[in-house]
Amino acid sequence: MKLTFENLKQELKEKNVSLSHQRLKILEYLVQNRCHPTVEQIYSDLQKDMPTLSKTTIYNTLRMLEKAGLVKVITIEDKETRYDIDTKDHGHFKCESCGNIFDFPIDIDPLIPEELSEFKIFSKDVYFNGICARCLDIA
Amino acid sequence: MKLTFENLKQELKEKNVSLSHQRLKILEYLVQNRCHPTVEQIYSDLQKDMPTLSKTTIYNTLRMLEKAGLVKVITIEDKETRYDIDTKDHGHFKCESCGNIFDFPIDIDPLIPEELSEFKIFSKDVYFNGICARCLDIA
DNA sequence: GTTCCTGCAAAAGCTTTGCAGAAGA
DNA sequence: TCTTCTGCAAAGCTTTTGCAGGAAC
């Protein structure tokens, strides 16, 4: 299923999650800004339209969305929790220069070593760190 | 080179890092406890022998060791920074039940997609989350 | 004697919690 | 009306910083 705002809204409805104005705005933001934003980014962007919005509500909403399985928490670096509306497995590259996060497809299932064969694996994360092509060009 | 206490001590000496009693004890702890401890774990274990040891010193020492390239910071989950004396690339599996971290060998270089070919990659981390074989057995 | 290290206390940053008022059904 | 949500303020954690005393050379 495609990750449209309408589809996700429908999914929440089916899970009996009440859809307040704030929650819908945050969900919409995540759909439109697939840059794995931090709470701070979501807050400062949405505050322009909703001056009374509080960070507490953002935290509450993100926790709710995570519980509902609609967003994934990605811990790319210490102290900055980021949220990803795309819950499919994919890799993340963080550029040390511009700070941007790049998604890339990667399927590591064939590489899982024998010693983990008896383990139950819930999530598989791949995280690279370096300098992106654009920043290399500029330098 | 093998990761022995003596080798690492020598490496620090060559880098002109002064080797205080506290620093050597922390380094020794990391060599002997390859479980990717948090600052809290290092602190509570070492405090038994060194009652005056402060967390500040542990933070300072770990930052120094990281700068010197002797330990790697691994951010497995939000809010718990862990330290790894083994700086070679390898995967980490965290068991949700017992909390232990398991290392496993994995070489993802062959899977790096074309779209990252122009990027400069400094570090490659693989992190799995799930339930380990032992906890599955018990349950 | 000079330099650097240690460790207490305070500060800083992110996230959670308590709670009263507001919104929604 | 009754339940749930919002958002302020305060608390909780981890990590960093300021600084005075102390260790090492």
CSV table of N, CA, C and O in Angstrom, one decimal, chain B residues 11 13 31 45 74 81 90 116:
chain,number,residue,atom,x,y,z
B,11,GLU,N,49.9,1.9,22.5
B,11,GLU,CA,49.4,2.8,21.4
B,11,GLU,C,49.1,4.2,22.0
B,11,GLU,O,49.4,5.2,21.3
B,13,LYS,N,50.6,5.5,24.6
B,13,LYS,CA,51.9,6.1,24.8
B,13,LYS,C,52.5,6.8,23.6
B,13,LYS,O,53.0,7.9,23.6
B,31,VAL,N,38.8,-3.7,27.9
B,31,VAL,CA,39.4,-4.9,27.3
B,31,VAL,C,38.8,-6.2,27.9
B,31,VAL,O,38.5,-7.1,27.2
B,45,ASP,N,30.7,-0.7,38.2
B,45,ASP,CA,31.7,-1.8,38.4
B,45,ASP,C,33.0,-1.3,38.9
B,45,ASP,O,33.6,-1.9,39.9
B,74,ILE,N,29.0,3.3,20.0
B,74,ILE,CA,27.9,2.7,19.2
B,74,ILE,C,26.5,3.1,19.8
B,74,ILE,O,26.3,3.1,21.0
B,81,THR,N,24.4,5.4,25.3
B,81,THR,CA,25.6,5.4,24.5
B,81,THR,C,26.5,4.3,25.0
B,81,THR,O,26.7,4.2,26.2
B,90,HIS,N,31.5,-4.7,12.5
B,90,HIS,CA,30.8,-6.0,12.8
B,90,HIS,C,29.4,-5.6,13.2
B,90,HIS,O,29.1,-4.4,13.5
B,116,LEU,N,25.4,5.0,-3.9
B,116,LEU,CA,26.3,5.6,-2.9
B,116,LEU,C,27.7,5.5,-3.4
B,116,LEU,O,28.7,5.9,-2.6
